[in-house]
Amino acid sequence: MKRIGLLLAFFALSLASIPATSYAYGTGDWDPQGSDEFTNQSEIFLSGGGDFKICLSSDSQPGFYQLYEEDPYNRDDAVYSNGTRGLYFKTAGSDDFDENGCHVFRNIGGYVDGDQAEFYLKKYSGGNSIVYAYD
């Protein structure tokens, strides 16, 4: 009985040494990863897997956009969404973006190498665009 009491006391002390930090990640809410105004290629945004969302501002240029996973040692991978590797923004008949200018890439865990994936958005048309990224 004394052993159980010592074991419980040790367990309680070990829990007390864990910092009580609150994390938003994994709660089911979209966590902002940043934004970037770009002409050809955005900055890199990090993702831990699951789903990844990009939103283009209403001032962004129409055209063809692709999401890539950056790989410093091999060719960068185009990220597929719904069986296609590119998205059309503000073009007639395009269902790639919702009414808010957003698109969700589902189940992108296969692009995670190491602890996280490093995504960037590439644009194949002129002019500036503004992207917001969420994980």
A tleap script that builds the chain and sets N, CA, C and O, in Angstrom:
source leaprc.protein.ff14SB
mol = sequence {
  NMET LYS ARG ILE GLY LEU LEU LEU ALA PHE
  PHE ALA LEU SER LEU ALA SER ILE PRO ALA
  THR SER TYR ALA TYR GLY THR GLY ASP TRP
  ASP PRO GLN GLY SER ASP GLU PHE THR ASN
  GLN SER GLU ILE PHE LEU SER GLY GLY GLY
  ASP PHE LYS ILE CYS LEU SER SER ASP SER
  GLN PRO GLY PHE TYR GLN LEU TYR GLU GLU
  ASP PRO TYR ASN ARG ASP ASP ALA VAL TYR
  SER ASN GLY THR ARG GLY LEU TYR PHE LYS
  THR ALA GLY SER ASP ASP PHE ASP GLU ASN
  GLY CYS HIE VAL PHE ARG ASN ILE GLY GLY
  TYR VAL ASP GLY ASP GLN ALA GLU PHE TYR
  LEU LYS LYS TYR SER GLY GLY ASN SER ILE
  VAL TYR ALA TYR CASP
}
set mol.1.N position { 0.823 -1.181 0.000 }
set mol.1.CA position { 0.000 0.000 0.000 }
set mol.1.C position { 0.872 1.251 0.000 }
set mol.1.O position { 0.547 2.245 -0.650 }
set mol.2.N position { 1.981 1.194 0.733 }
set mol.2.CA position { 2.894 2.325 0.779 }
set mol.2.C position { 3.487 2.602 -0.603 }
set mol.2.O position { 3.701 3.755 -0.975 }
set mol.3.N position { 3.752 1.531 -1.362 }
set mol.3.CA position { 4.301 1.672 -2.716 }
set mol.3.C position { 3.332 2.400 -3.639 }
set mol.3.O position { 3.740 3.244 -4.437 }
set mol.4.N position { 2.063 2.075 -3.528 }
set mol.4.CA position { 1.053 2.726 -4.370 }
set mol.4.C position { 0.992 4.215 -4.045 }
set mol.4.O position { 0.882 5.047 -4.946 }
set mol.5.N position { 1.063 4.549 -2.764 }
set mol.5.CA position { 1.049 5.961 -2.347 }
set mol.5.C position { 2.256 6.702 -2.887 }
set mol.5.O position { 2.125 7.833 -3.354 }
set mol.6.N position { 3.446 6.079 -2.832 }
set mol.6.CA position { 4.647 6.709 -3.376 }
set mol.6.C position { 4.551 6.875 -4.896 }
set mol.6.O position { 4.964 7.894 -5.450 }
set mol.7.N position { 4.003 5.865 -5.548 }
set mol.7.CA position { 3.837 5.922 -6.993 }
set mol.7.C position { 2.881 7.043 -7.390 }
set mol.7.O position { 3.151 7.782 -8.336 }
set mol.8.N position { 1.774 7.173 -6.677 }
set mol.8.CA position { 0.823 8.244 -6.943 }
set mol.8.C position { 1.438 9.618 -6.664 }
set mol.8.O position { 1.193 10.561 -7.416 }
set mol.9.N position { 2.216 9.743 -5.620 }
set mol.9.CA position { 2.874 11.009 -5.303 }
set mol.9.C position { 3.877 11.376 -6.396 }
set mol.9.O position { 3.952 12.536 -6.802 }
set mol.10.N position { 4.650 10.395 -6.877 }
set mol.10.CA position { 5.597 10.633 -7.961 }
set mol.10.C position { 4.878 11.076 -9.226 }
set mol.10.O position { 5.323 12.001 -9.905 }
set mol.11.N position { 3.767 10.418 -9.544 }
set mol.11.CA position { 2.969 10.751 -10.723 }
set mol.11.C position { 2.416 12.175 -10.619 }
set mol.11.O position { 2.456 12.928 -11.592 }
set mol.12.N position { 1.901 12.544 -9.442 }
set mol.12.CA position { 1.348 13.890 -9.237 }
set mol.12.C position { 2.437 14.949 -9.384 }
set mol.12.O position { 2.197 15.999 -9.980 }
set mol.13.N position { 3.614 14.692 -8.856 }
set mol.13.CA position { 4.718 15.642 -8.980 }
set mol.13.C position { 5.185 15.774 -10.423 }
set mol.13.O position { 5.526 16.869 -10.871 }
set mol.14.N position { 5.200 14.671 -11.145 }
set mol.14.CA position { 5.631 14.751 -12.541 }
set mol.14.C position { 4.628 15.537 -13.384 }
set mol.14.O position { 5.023 16.242 -14.313 }
set mol.15.N position { 3.341 15.425 -13.073 }
set mol.15.CA position { 2.334 16.217 -13.789 }
set mol.15.C position { 2.454 17.696 -13.454 }
set mol.15.O position { 2.217 18.547 -14.312 }
set mol.16.N position { 2.815 18.007 -12.230 }
set mol.16.CA position { 2.941 19.395 -11.808 }
set mol.16.C position { 4.084 20.099 -12.537 }
set mol.16.O position { 4.064 21.324 -12.663 }
set mol.17.N position { 5.074 19.355 -13.017 }
set mol.17.CA position { 6.206 19.977 -13.701 }
set mol.17.C position { 5.936 20.255 -15.173 }
set mol.17.O position { 6.754 20.890 -15.839 }
set mol.18.N position { 4.790 19.785 -15.697 }
set mol.18.CA position { 4.430 20.056 -17.088 }
set mol.18.C position { 3.799 21.439 -17.157 }
set mol.18.O position { 2.846 21.713 -16.428 }
set mol.19.N position { 4.314 22.326 -18.026 }
set mol.19.CA position { 3.740 23.668 -18.101 }
set mol.19.C position { 2.303 23.630 -18.599 }
set mol.19.O position { 1.954 22.832 -19.468 }
set mol.20.N position { 1.490 24.490 -18.046 }
set mol.20.CA position { 0.071 24.550 -18.411 }
set mol.20.C position { -0.107 25.547 -19.546 }
set mol.20.O position { -0.628 26.642 -19.333 }
set mol.21.N position { 0.318 25.180 -20.746 }
set mol.21.CA position { 0.212 26.042 -21.917 }
set mol.21.C position { -0.992 25.623 -22.730 }
set mol.21.O position { -1.247 24.433 -22.915 }
set mol.22.N position { -1.721 26.592 -23.209 }
set mol.22.CA position { -2.891 26.311 -24.039 }
set mol.22.C position { -2.511 26.435 -25.511 }
set mol.22.O position { -1.964 27.456 -25.927 }
set mol.23.N position { -2.795 25.413 -26.291 }
set mol.23.CA position { -2.496 25.420 -27.714 }
set mol.23.C position { -3.795 25.437 -28.509 }
set mol.23.O position { -4.750 24.737 -28.172 }
set mol.24.N position { -3.821 26.246 -29.569 }
set mol.24.CA position { -4.989 26.297 -30.443 }
set mol.24.C position { -4.944 25.192 -31.483 }
set mol.24.O position { -5.972 24.826 -32.054 }
set mol.25.N position { -3.772 24.669 -31.726 }
set mol.25.CA position { -3.618 23.674 -32.779 }
set mol.25.C position { -4.350 22.397 -32.434 }
set mol.25.O position { -4.334 21.946 -31.288 }
set mol.26.N position { -4.993 21.816 -33.438 }
set mol.26.CA position { -5.691 20.561 -33.256 }
set mol.26.C position { -7.086 20.718 -32.697 }
set mol.26.O position { -7.720 19.725 -32.339 }
set mol.27.N position { -7.586 21.954 -32.613 }
set mol.27.CA position { -8.904 22.170 -32.026 }
set mol.27.C position { -10.009 22.131 -33.073 }
set mol.27.O position { -11.189 22.210 -32.728 }
set mol.28.N position { -9.648 22.011 -34.334 }
set mol.28.CA position { -10.645 22.012 -35.395 }
set mol.28.C position { -10.863 23.390 -35.992 }
set mol.28.O position { -11.583 23.526 -36.982 }
set mol.29.N position { -10.251 24.419 -35.408 }
set mol.29.CA position { -10.331 25.773 -35.949 }
set mol.29.C position { -9.161 25.992 -36.906 }
set mol.29.O position { -8.141 25.307 -36.820 }
set mol.30.N position { -9.317 26.944 -37.812 }
set mol.30.CA position { -8.236 27.293 -38.730 }
set mol.30.C position { -7.233 28.183 -38.002 }
set mol.30.O position { -7.598 29.213 -37.434 }
set mol.31.N position { -5.977 27.777 -38.025 }
set mol.31.CA position { -4.909 28.551 -37.408 }
set mol.31.C position { -4.181 29.347 -38.491 }
set mol.31.O position { -3.622 28.751 -39.411 }
set mol.32.N position { -4.176 30.686 -38.404 }
set mol.32.CA position { -3.500 31.498 -39.417 }
set mol.32.C position { -2.005 31.185 -39.472 }
set mol.32.O position { -1.340 31.081 -38.441 }
set mol.33.N position { -1.494 31.040 -40.684 }
set mol.33.CA position { -0.066 30.777 -40.887 }
set mol.33.C position { 0.639 31.971 -41.513 }
set mol.33.O position { 1.848 31.931 -41.741 }
set mol.34.N position { -0.101 33.020 -41.789 }
set mol.34.CA position { 0.483 34.232 -42.334 }
set mol.34.C position { -0.153 34.616 -43.644 }
set mol.34.O position { -1.081 33.966 -44.126 }
set mol.35.N position { 0.368 35.690 -44.213 }
set mol.35.CA position { -0.111 36.180 -45.500 }
set mol.35.C position { 1.076 36.717 -46.273 }
set mol.35.O position { 2.146 36.958 -45.714 }
set mol.36.N position { 0.870 36.902 -47.575 }
set mol.36.CA position { 1.953 37.415 -48.400 }
set mol.36.C position { 1.373 38.063 -49.648 }
set mol.36.O position { 0.440 37.541 -50.260 }
set mol.37.N position { 1.935 39.201 -50.014 }
set mol.37.CA position { 1.636 39.812 -51.303 }
set mol.37.C position { 2.769 39.416 -52.240 }
set mol.37.O position { 3.940 39.638 -51.931 }
set mol.38.N position { 2.425 38.832 -53.382 }
set mol.38.CA position { 3.448 38.299 -54.267 }
set mol.38.C position { 3.066 38.487 -55.717 }
set mol.38.O position { 1.904 38.734 -56.039 }
set mol.39.N position { 4.064 38.368 -56.600 }
set mol.39.CA position { 3.840 38.472 -58.030 }
set mol.39.C position { 3.906 37.111 -58.692 }
set mol.39.O position { 3.038 36.771 -59.495 }
set mol.40.N position { 4.931 36.323 -58.365 }
set mol.40.CA position { 5.096 35.003 -58.979 }
set mol.40.C position { 4.945 33.854 -57.989 }
set mol.40.O position { 4.302 32.848 -58.288 }
set mol.41.N position { 5.540 34.010 -56.811 }
set mol.41.CA position { 5.570 32.926 -55.822 }
set mol.41.C position { 5.493 33.517 -54.430 }
set mol.41.O position { 6.202 34.470 -54.109 }
set mol.42.N position { 4.615 32.938 -53.591 }
set mol.42.CA position { 4.446 33.438 -52.221 }
set mol.42.C position { 5.585 32.957 -51.334 }
set mol.42.O position { 6.404 32.127 -51.728 }
set mol.43.N position { 5.609 33.499 -50.136 }
set mol.43.CA position { 6.525 32.978 -49.123 }
set mol.43.C position { 6.062 31.588 -48.704 }
set mol.43.O position { 4.995 31.133 -49.116 }
set mol.44.N position { 6.853 30.925 -47.897 }
set mol.44.CA position { 6.540 29.557 -47.444 }
set mol.44.C position { 5.663 29.617 -46.198 }
set mol.44.O position { 5.907 30.400 -45.280 }
set mol.45.N position { 4.622 28.755 -46.190 }
set mol.45.CA position { 3.726 28.614 -45.048 }
set mol.45.C position { 3.844 27.188 -44.530 }
set mol.45.O position { 3.950 26.248 -45.317 }
set mol.46.N position { 3.827 27.023 -43.215 }
set mol.46.CA position { 4.013 25.708 -42.603 }
set mol.46.C position { 2.685 25.034 -42.303 }
set mol.46.O position { 1.691 25.692 -41.994 }
set mol.47.N position { 2.686 23.706 -42.399 }
set mol.47.CA position { 1.498 22.916 -42.097 }
set mol.47.C position { 1.911 21.607 -41.442 }
set mol.47.O position { 2.916 21.001 -41.814 }
set mol.48.N position { 1.134 21.186 -40.473 }
set mol.48.CA position { 1.403 19.926 -39.792 }
set mol.48.C position { 0.666 18.743 -40.388 }
set mol.48.O position { 0.806 17.623 -39.896 }
set mol.49.N position { -0.116 18.961 -41.435 }
set mol.49.CA position { -0.885 17.878 -42.052 }
set mol.49.C position { -2.366 18.120 -41.877 }
set mol.49.O position { -2.783 19.169 -41.386 }
set mol.50.N position { -3.150 17.154 -42.277 }
set mol.50.CA position { -4.610 17.318 -42.209 }
set mol.50.C position { -5.105 18.103 -43.396 }
set mol.50.O position { -4.947 17.670 -44.537 }
set mol.51.N position { -5.707 19.262 -43.143 }
set mol.51.CA position { -6.201 20.133 -44.206 }
set mol.51.C position { -5.425 21.445 -44.186 }
set mol.51.O position { -4.913 21.862 -43.147 }
set mol.52.N position { -5.346 22.083 -45.339 }
set mol.52.CA position { -4.632 23.351 -45.481 }
set mol.52.C position { -5.498 24.260 -46.345 }
set mol.52.O position { -5.988 23.841 -47.394 }
set mol.53.N position { -5.690 25.515 -45.900 }
set mol.53.CA position { -6.575 26.430 -46.619 }
set mol.53.C position { -5.804 27.654 -47.083 }
set mol.53.O position { -4.999 28.219 -46.342 }
set mol.54.N position { -6.064 28.055 -48.329 }
set mol.54.CA position { -5.544 29.318 -48.833 }
set mol.54.C position { -6.720 30.194 -49.213 }
set mol.54.O position { -7.748 29.699 -49.676 }
set mol.55.N position { -6.571 31.495 -49.019 }
set mol.55.CA position { -7.576 32.467 -49.432 }
set mol.55.C position { -6.867 33.573 -50.191 }
set mol.55.O position { -5.842 34.089 -49.745 }
set mol.56.N position { -7.418 33.930 -51.336 }
set mol.56.CA position { -6.879 35.032 -52.127 }
set mol.56.C position { -7.768 36.249 -51.923 }
set mol.56.O position { -8.993 36.137 -51.899 }
set mol.57.N position { -7.138 37.420 -51.775 }
set mol.57.CA position { -7.917 38.641 -51.585 }
set mol.57.C position { -8.686 38.969 -52.859 }
set mol.57.O position { -8.360 38.480 -53.941 }
set mol.58.N position { -9.695 39.794 -52.716 }
set mol.58.CA position { -10.491 40.180 -53.882 }
set mol.58.C position { -9.676 41.012 -54.869 }
set mol.58.O position { -10.068 41.152 -56.027 }
set mol.59.N position { -8.551 41.563 -54.427 }
set mol.59.CA position { -7.667 42.339 -55.303 }
set mol.59.C position { -6.688 41.462 -56.071 }
set mol.59.O position { -5.937 41.971 -56.903 }
set mol.60.N position { -6.676 40.170 -55.817 }
set mol.60.CA position { -5.730 39.269 -56.476 }
set mol.60.C position { -6.074 39.118 -57.947 }
set mol.60.O position { -7.232 39.230 -58.349 }
set mol.61.N position { -5.054 38.864 -58.729 }
set mol.61.CA position { -5.220 38.732 -60.170 }
set mol.61.C position { -5.846 37.395 -60.532 }
set mol.61.O position { -5.515 36.373 -59.930 }
set mol.62.N position { -6.751 37.390 -61.514 }
set mol.62.CA position { -7.306 36.118 -61.979 }
set mol.62.C position { -6.228 35.312 -62.685 }
set mol.62.O position { -5.259 35.873 -63.196 }
set mol.63.N position { -6.398 34.003 -62.714 }
set mol.63.CA position { -5.441 33.164 -63.423 }
set mol.63.C position { -5.291 31.798 -62.801 }
set mol.63.O position { -6.130 31.352 -62.018 }
set mol.64.N position { -4.207 31.141 -63.167 }
set mol.64.CA position { -3.909 29.772 -62.762 }
set mol.64.C position { -2.933 29.789 -61.600 }
set mol.64.O position { -1.867 30.399 -61.690 }
set mol.65.N position { -3.288 29.126 -60.511 }
set mol.65.CA position { -2.463 29.052 -59.302 }
set mol.65.C position { -2.175 27.590 -58.986 }
set mol.65.O position { -3.006 26.715 -59.230 }
set mol.66.N position { -0.976 27.333 -58.436 }
set mol.66.CA position { -0.633 25.989 -57.972 }
set mol.66.C position { 0.005 26.083 -56.599 }
set mol.66.O position { 0.799 26.982 -56.324 }
set mol.67.N position { -0.363 25.125 -55.732 }
set mol.67.CA position { 0.262 25.013 -54.426 }
set mol.67.C position { 1.376 23.983 -54.535 }
set mol.67.O position { 1.182 22.908 -55.102 }
set mol.68.N position { 2.545 24.315 -53.990 }
set mol.68.CA position { 3.699 23.426 -54.020 }
set mol.68.C position { 4.191 23.160 -52.606 }
set mol.68.O position { 4.042 23.996 -51.715 }
set mol.69.N position { 4.777 21.991 -52.415 }
set mol.69.CA position { 5.468 21.648 -51.178 }
set mol.69.C position { 6.950 21.776 -51.469 }
set mol.69.O position { 7.487 21.077 -52.329 }
set mol.70.N position { 7.610 22.675 -50.747 }
set mol.70.CA position { 9.025 22.970 -50.963 }
set mol.70.C position { 9.894 21.831 -50.442 }
set mol.70.O position { 9.690 21.340 -49.331 }
set mol.71.N position { 10.849 21.423 -51.240 }
set mol.71.CA position { 11.770 20.354 -50.872 }
set mol.71.C position { 13.183 20.806 -51.231 }
set mol.71.O position { 13.501 20.922 -52.415 }
set mol.72.N position { 14.036 21.062 -50.243 }
set mol.72.CA position { 15.360 21.608 -50.550 }
set mol.72.C position { 16.281 20.631 -51.289 }
set mol.72.O position { 17.263 21.063 -51.893 }
set mol.73.N position { 15.993 19.342 -51.257 }
set mol.73.CA position { 16.907 18.365 -51.844 }
set mol.73.C position { 16.390 17.735 -53.133 }
set mol.73.O position { 17.168 17.136 -53.876 }
set mol.74.N position { 15.097 17.858 -53.411 }
set mol.74.CA position { 14.495 17.299 -54.622 }
set mol.74.C position { 13.614 18.355 -55.268 }
set mol.74.O position { 13.453 19.458 -54.745 }
set mol.75.N position { 13.049 17.999 -56.406 }
set mol.75.CA position { 12.117 18.907 -57.065 }
set mol.75.C position { 10.885 19.115 -56.190 }
set mol.75.O position { 10.402 18.172 -55.564 }
set mol.76.N position { 10.375 20.345 -56.144 }
set mol.76.CA position { 9.189 20.652 -55.341 }
set mol.76.C position { 7.981 19.902 -55.894 }
set mol.76.O position { 7.836 19.736 -57.105 }
set mol.77.N position { 7.112 19.451 -54.977 }
set mol.77.CA position { 5.931 18.677 -55.352 }
set mol.77.C position { 4.720 19.583 -55.522 }
set mol.77.O position { 4.428 20.404 -54.653 }
set mol.78.N position { 4.009 19.434 -56.648 }
set mol.78.CA position { 2.718 20.100 -56.812 }
set mol.78.C position { 1.711 19.375 -55.931 }
set mol.78.O position { 1.642 18.146 -55.940 }
set mol.79.N position { 0.933 20.135 -55.172 }
set mol.79.CA position { -0.044 19.562 -54.256 }
set mol.79.C position { -1.363 19.389 -55.003 }
set mol.79.O position { -1.905 20.343 -55.561 }
set mol.80.N position { -1.860 18.175 -55.003 }
set mol.80.CA position { -3.113 17.863 -55.692 }
set mol.80.C position { -4.304 18.145 -54.781 }
set mol.80.O position { -4.239 17.956 -53.567 }
set mol.81.N position { -5.386 18.598 -55.394 }
set mol.81.CA position { -6.631 18.816 -54.677 }
set mol.81.C position { -7.766 18.388 -55.591 }
set mol.81.O position { -7.890 18.885 -56.710 }
set mol.82.N position { -8.582 17.476 -55.122 }
set mol.82.CA position { -9.706 16.945 -55.912 }
set mol.82.C position { -9.233 16.390 -57.257 }
set mol.82.O position { -9.920 16.541 -58.267 }
set mol.83.N position { -8.072 15.753 -57.271 }
set mol.83.CA position { -7.565 15.114 -58.481 }
set mol.83.C position { -6.875 16.039 -59.462 }
set mol.83.O position { -6.435 15.591 -60.521 }
set mol.84.N position { -6.771 17.317 -59.138 }
set mol.84.CA position { -6.102 18.255 -60.043 }
set mol.84.C position { -4.972 18.967 -59.318 }
set mol.84.O position { -5.023 19.142 -58.101 }
set mol.85.N position { -3.945 19.380 -60.067 }
set mol.85.CA position { -2.813 20.027 -59.427 }
set mol.85.C position { -2.816 21.536 -59.582 }
set mol.85.O position { -1.876 22.192 -59.133 }
set mol.86.N position { -3.825 22.104 -60.194 }
set mol.86.CA position { -3.878 23.550 -60.334 }
set mol.86.C position { -5.265 24.086 -60.064 }
set mol.86.O position { -6.248 23.349 -60.132 }
set mol.87.N position { -5.346 25.367 -59.758 }
set mol.87.CA position { -6.607 26.020 -59.435 }
set mol.87.C position { -6.769 27.265 -60.291 }
set mol.87.O position { -5.806 27.993 -60.531 }
set mol.88.N position { -7.987 27.504 -60.747 }
set mol.88.CA position { -8.278 28.732 -61.476 }
set mol.88.C position { -9.018 29.684 -60.550 }
set mol.88.O position { -10.030 29.327 -59.947 }
set mol.89.N position { -8.503 30.884 -60.448 }
set mol.89.CA position { -9.097 31.903 -59.590 }
set mol.89.C position { -9.790 32.948 -60.453 }
set mol.89.O position { -9.182 33.508 -61.365 }
set mol.90.N position { -11.071 33.213 -60.164 }
set mol.90.CA position { -11.859 34.242 -60.853 }
set mol.90.C position { -11.941 34.002 -62.359 }
set mol.90.O position { -11.758 34.931 -63.146 }
set mol.91.N position { -12.206 32.809 -62.748 }
set mol.91.CA position { -12.434 32.539 -64.165 }
set mol.91.C position { -13.837 31.984 -64.328 }
set mol.91.O position { -14.388 31.382 -63.406 }
set mol.92.N position { -14.401 32.184 -65.485 }
set mol.92.CA position { -15.779 31.752 -65.729 }
set mol.92.C position { -15.922 30.253 -65.525 }
set mol.92.O position { -15.155 29.464 -66.078 }
set mol.93.N position { -16.900 29.870 -64.736 }
set mol.93.CA position { -17.194 28.460 -64.529 }
set mol.93.C position { -16.247 27.733 -63.600 }
set mol.93.O position { -16.313 26.507 -63.512 }
set mol.94.N position { -15.373 28.431 -62.906 }
set mol.94.CA position { -14.419 27.776 -62.012 }
set mol.94.C position { -15.052 27.537 -60.645 }
set mol.94.O position { -15.581 28.461 -60.027 }
set mol.95.N position { -14.995 26.310 -60.188 }
set mol.95.CA position { -15.485 25.960 -58.857 }
set mol.95.C position { -14.337 25.749 -57.873 }
set mol.95.O position { -14.540 25.178 -56.801 }
set mol.96.N position { -13.138 26.202 -58.225 }
set mol.96.CA position { -11.968 25.937 -57.399 }
set mol.96.C position { -11.957 26.742 -56.094 }
set mol.96.O position { -11.423 26.275 -55.087 }
set mol.97.N position { -12.542 27.943 -56.103 }
set mol.97.CA position { -12.543 28.810 -54.933 }
set mol.97.C position { -13.985 29.092 -54.514 }
set mol.97.O position { -14.880 29.182 -55.353 }
set mol.98.N position { -14.197 29.230 -53.198 }
set mol.98.CA position { -15.543 29.546 -52.722 }
set mol.98.C position { -15.819 31.046 -52.881 }
set mol.98.O position { -14.993 31.778 -53.426 }
set mol.99.N position { -16.974 31.495 -52.406 }
set mol.99.CA position { -17.365 32.895 -52.564 }
set mol.99.C position { -16.463 33.860 -51.811 }
set mol.99.O position { -16.482 35.061 -52.083 }
set mol.100.N position { -15.665 33.351 -50.859 }
set mol.100.CA position { -14.725 34.184 -50.107 }
set mol.100.C position { -13.319 34.149 -50.697 }
set mol.100.O position { -12.395 34.737 -50.134 }
set mol.101.N position { -13.153 33.465 -51.825 }
set mol.101.CA position { -11.831 33.368 -52.442 }
set mol.101.C position { -10.937 32.335 -51.782 }
set mol.101.O position { -9.713 32.434 -51.869 }
set mol.102.N position { -11.528 31.337 -51.119 }
set mol.102.CA position { -10.757 30.335 -50.385 }
set mol.102.C position { -10.859 28.952 -51.032 }
set mol.102.O position { -11.848 28.618 -51.686 }
set mol.103.N position { -9.821 28.174 -50.831 }
set mol.103.CA position { -9.809 26.779 -51.277 }
set mol.103.C position { -9.143 25.938 -50.187 }
set mol.103.O position { -8.107 26.322 -49.644 }
set mol.104.N position { -9.742 24.792 -49.871 }
set mol.104.CA position { -9.199 23.887 -48.860 }
set mol.104.C position { -8.589 22.674 -49.553 }
set mol.104.O position { -9.242 22.003 -50.353 }
set mol.105.N position { -7.340 22.409 -49.234 }
set mol.105.CA position { -6.647 21.197 -49.684 }
set mol.105.C position { -6.845 20.166 -48.578 }
set mol.105.O position { -6.364 20.355 -47.461 }
set mol.106.N position { -7.541 19.091 -48.878 }
set mol.106.CA position { -7.886 18.075 -47.878 }
set mol.106.C position { -6.830 16.974 -47.824 }
set mol.106.O position { -6.227 16.619 -48.837 }
set mol.107.N position { -6.620 16.445 -46.624 }
set mol.107.CA position { -5.758 15.273 -46.386 }
set mol.107.C position { -4.384 15.433 -47.029 }
set mol.107.O position { -3.987 14.624 -47.868 }
set mol.108.N position { -3.667 16.471 -46.637 }
set mol.108.CA position { -2.355 16.742 -47.227 }
set mol.108.C position { -1.203 16.155 -46.393 }
set mol.108.O position { -0.048 16.548 -46.555 }
set mol.109.N position { -1.528 15.227 -45.513 }
set mol.109.CA position { -0.510 14.626 -44.654 }
set mol.109.C position { 0.602 13.944 -45.419 }
set mol.109.O position { 1.721 13.862 -44.912 }
set mol.110.N position { 0.342 13.450 -46.626 }
set mol.110.CA position { 1.365 12.796 -47.428 }
set mol.110.C position { 2.466 13.738 -47.887 }
set mol.110.O position { 3.523 13.284 -48.325 }
set mol.111.N position { 2.235 15.045 -47.793 }
set mol.111.CA position { 3.245 16.027 -48.191 }
set mol.111.C position { 4.138 16.437 -47.028 }
set mol.111.O position { 5.117 17.157 -47.223 }
set mol.112.N position { 3.810 15.989 -45.827 }
set mol.112.CA position { 4.603 16.331 -44.652 }
set mol.112.C position { 5.868 15.478 -44.653 }
set mol.112.O position { 5.805 14.249 -44.669 }
set mol.113.N position { 7.003 16.144 -44.635 }
set mol.113.CA position { 8.278 15.445 -44.500 }
set mol.113.C position { 8.968 15.995 -43.255 }
set mol.113.O position { 9.192 17.199 -43.137 }
set mol.114.N position { 9.292 15.119 -42.353 }
set mol.114.CA position { 9.782 15.572 -41.058 }
set mol.114.C position { 8.599 15.943 -40.183 }
set mol.114.O position { 7.631 15.190 -40.076 }
set mol.115.N position { 8.684 17.109 -39.559 }
set mol.115.CA position { 7.631 17.561 -38.652 }
set mol.115.C position { 6.496 18.300 -39.351 }
set mol.115.O position { 5.375 18.341 -38.844 }
set mol.116.N position { 6.786 18.891 -40.525 }
set mol.116.CA position { 5.776 19.714 -41.170 }
set mol.116.C position { 6.025 19.831 -42.665 }
set mol.116.O position { 7.104 19.515 -43.166 }
set mol.117.N position { 5.007 20.290 -43.351 }
set mol.117.CA position { 5.129 20.571 -44.776 }
set mol.117.C position { 5.390 22.065 -44.939 }
set mol.117.O position { 4.949 22.881 -44.129 }
set mol.118.N position { 6.107 22.403 -45.991 }
set mol.118.CA position { 6.414 23.793 -46.306 }
set mol.118.C position { 5.746 24.111 -47.643 }
set mol.118.O position { 6.223 23.687 -48.696 }
set mol.119.N position { 4.639 24.859 -47.597 }
set mol.119.CA position { 3.861 25.148 -48.789 }
set mol.119.C position { 4.097 26.570 -49.284 }
set mol.119.O position { 4.330 27.488 -48.498 }
set mol.120.N position { 4.031 26.731 -50.604 }
set mol.120.CA position { 3.992 28.057 -51.200 }
set mol.120.C position { 3.058 28.031 -52.397 }
set mol.120.O position { 2.838 26.984 -53.005 }
set mol.121.N position { 2.514 29.187 -52.727 }
set mol.121.CA position { 1.586 29.311 -53.835 }
set mol.121.C position { 2.303 29.976 -55.002 }
set mol.121.O position { 2.967 31.000 -54.836 }
set mol.122.N position { 2.162 29.388 -56.171 }
set mol.122.CA position { 2.781 29.915 -57.379 }
set mol.122.C position { 1.677 30.353 -58.331 }
set mol.122.O position { 0.631 29.711 -58.433 }
set mol.123.N position { 1.932 31.464 -59.031 }
set mol.123.CA position { 0.930 32.036 -59.925 }
set mol.123.C position { 1.512 32.138 -61.324 }
set mol.123.O position { 2.670 32.516 -61.499 }
set mol.124.N position { 0.704 31.798 -62.315 }
set mol.124.CA position { 1.145 31.825 -63.706 }
set mol.124.C position { 0.428 32.925 -64.479 }
set mol.124.O position { -0.053 32.696 -65.588 }
set mol.125.N position { 0.357 34.114 -63.895 }
set mol.125.CA position { -0.200 35.280 -64.571 }
set mol.125.C position { 0.429 36.505 -63.925 }
set mol.125.O position { 1.004 36.406 -62.841 }
set mol.126.N position { 0.330 37.640 -64.567 }
set mol.126.CA position { 0.990 38.833 -64.057 }
set mol.126.C position { 0.241 39.502 -62.933 }
set mol.126.O position { -0.866 39.099 -62.576 }
set mol.127.N position { 0.852 40.524 -62.380 }
set mol.127.CA position { 0.236 41.337 -61.343 }
set mol.127.C position { 0.385 40.758 -59.950 }
set mol.127.O position { 0.771 39.604 -59.765 }
set mol.128.N position { 0.065 41.601 -58.974 }
set mol.128.CA position { 0.186 41.193 -57.574 }
set mol.128.C position { -1.055 40.442 -57.101 }
set mol.128.O position { -2.171 40.689 -57.557 }
set mol.129.N position { -0.821 39.519 -56.172 }
set mol.129.CA position { -1.889 38.780 -55.496 }
set mol.129.C position { -1.571 38.742 -54.022 }
set mol.129.O position { -0.408 38.819 -53.627 }
set mol.130.N position { -2.599 38.623 -53.209 }
set mol.130.CA position { -2.422 38.501 -51.762 }
set mol.130.C position { -3.052 37.200 -51.317 }
set mol.130.O position { -4.233 36.954 -51.562 }
set mol.131.N position { -2.254 36.360 -50.657 }
set mol.131.CA position { -2.723 35.071 -50.173 }
set mol.131.C position { -2.670 35.052 -48.652 }
set mol.131.O position { -1.760 35.613 -48.041 }
set mol.132.N position { -3.657 34.398 -48.052 }
set mol.132.CA position { -3.726 34.138 -46.618 }
set mol.132.C position { -3.740 32.619 -46.466 }
set mol.132.O position { -4.486 31.928 -47.160 }
set mol.133.N position { -2.914 32.102 -45.555 }
set mol.133.CA position { -2.791 30.653 -45.376 }
set mol.133.C position { -3.257 30.254 -43.975 }
set mol.133.O position { -3.025 30.961 -42.995 }
set mol.134.N position { -3.929 29.082 -43.913 }
set mol.134.CA position { -4.458 28.557 -42.644 }
set mol.134.C position { -4.184 27.069 -42.567 }
set mol.134.O position { -4.253 26.366 -43.575 }
set mol.135.N position { -3.875 26.591 -41.382 }
set mol.135.CA position { -3.633 25.176 -41.156 }
set mol.135.C position { -4.611 24.660 -40.123 }
set mol.135.O position { -4.581 23.478 -39.780 }
savepdb mol mol.pdb
quit
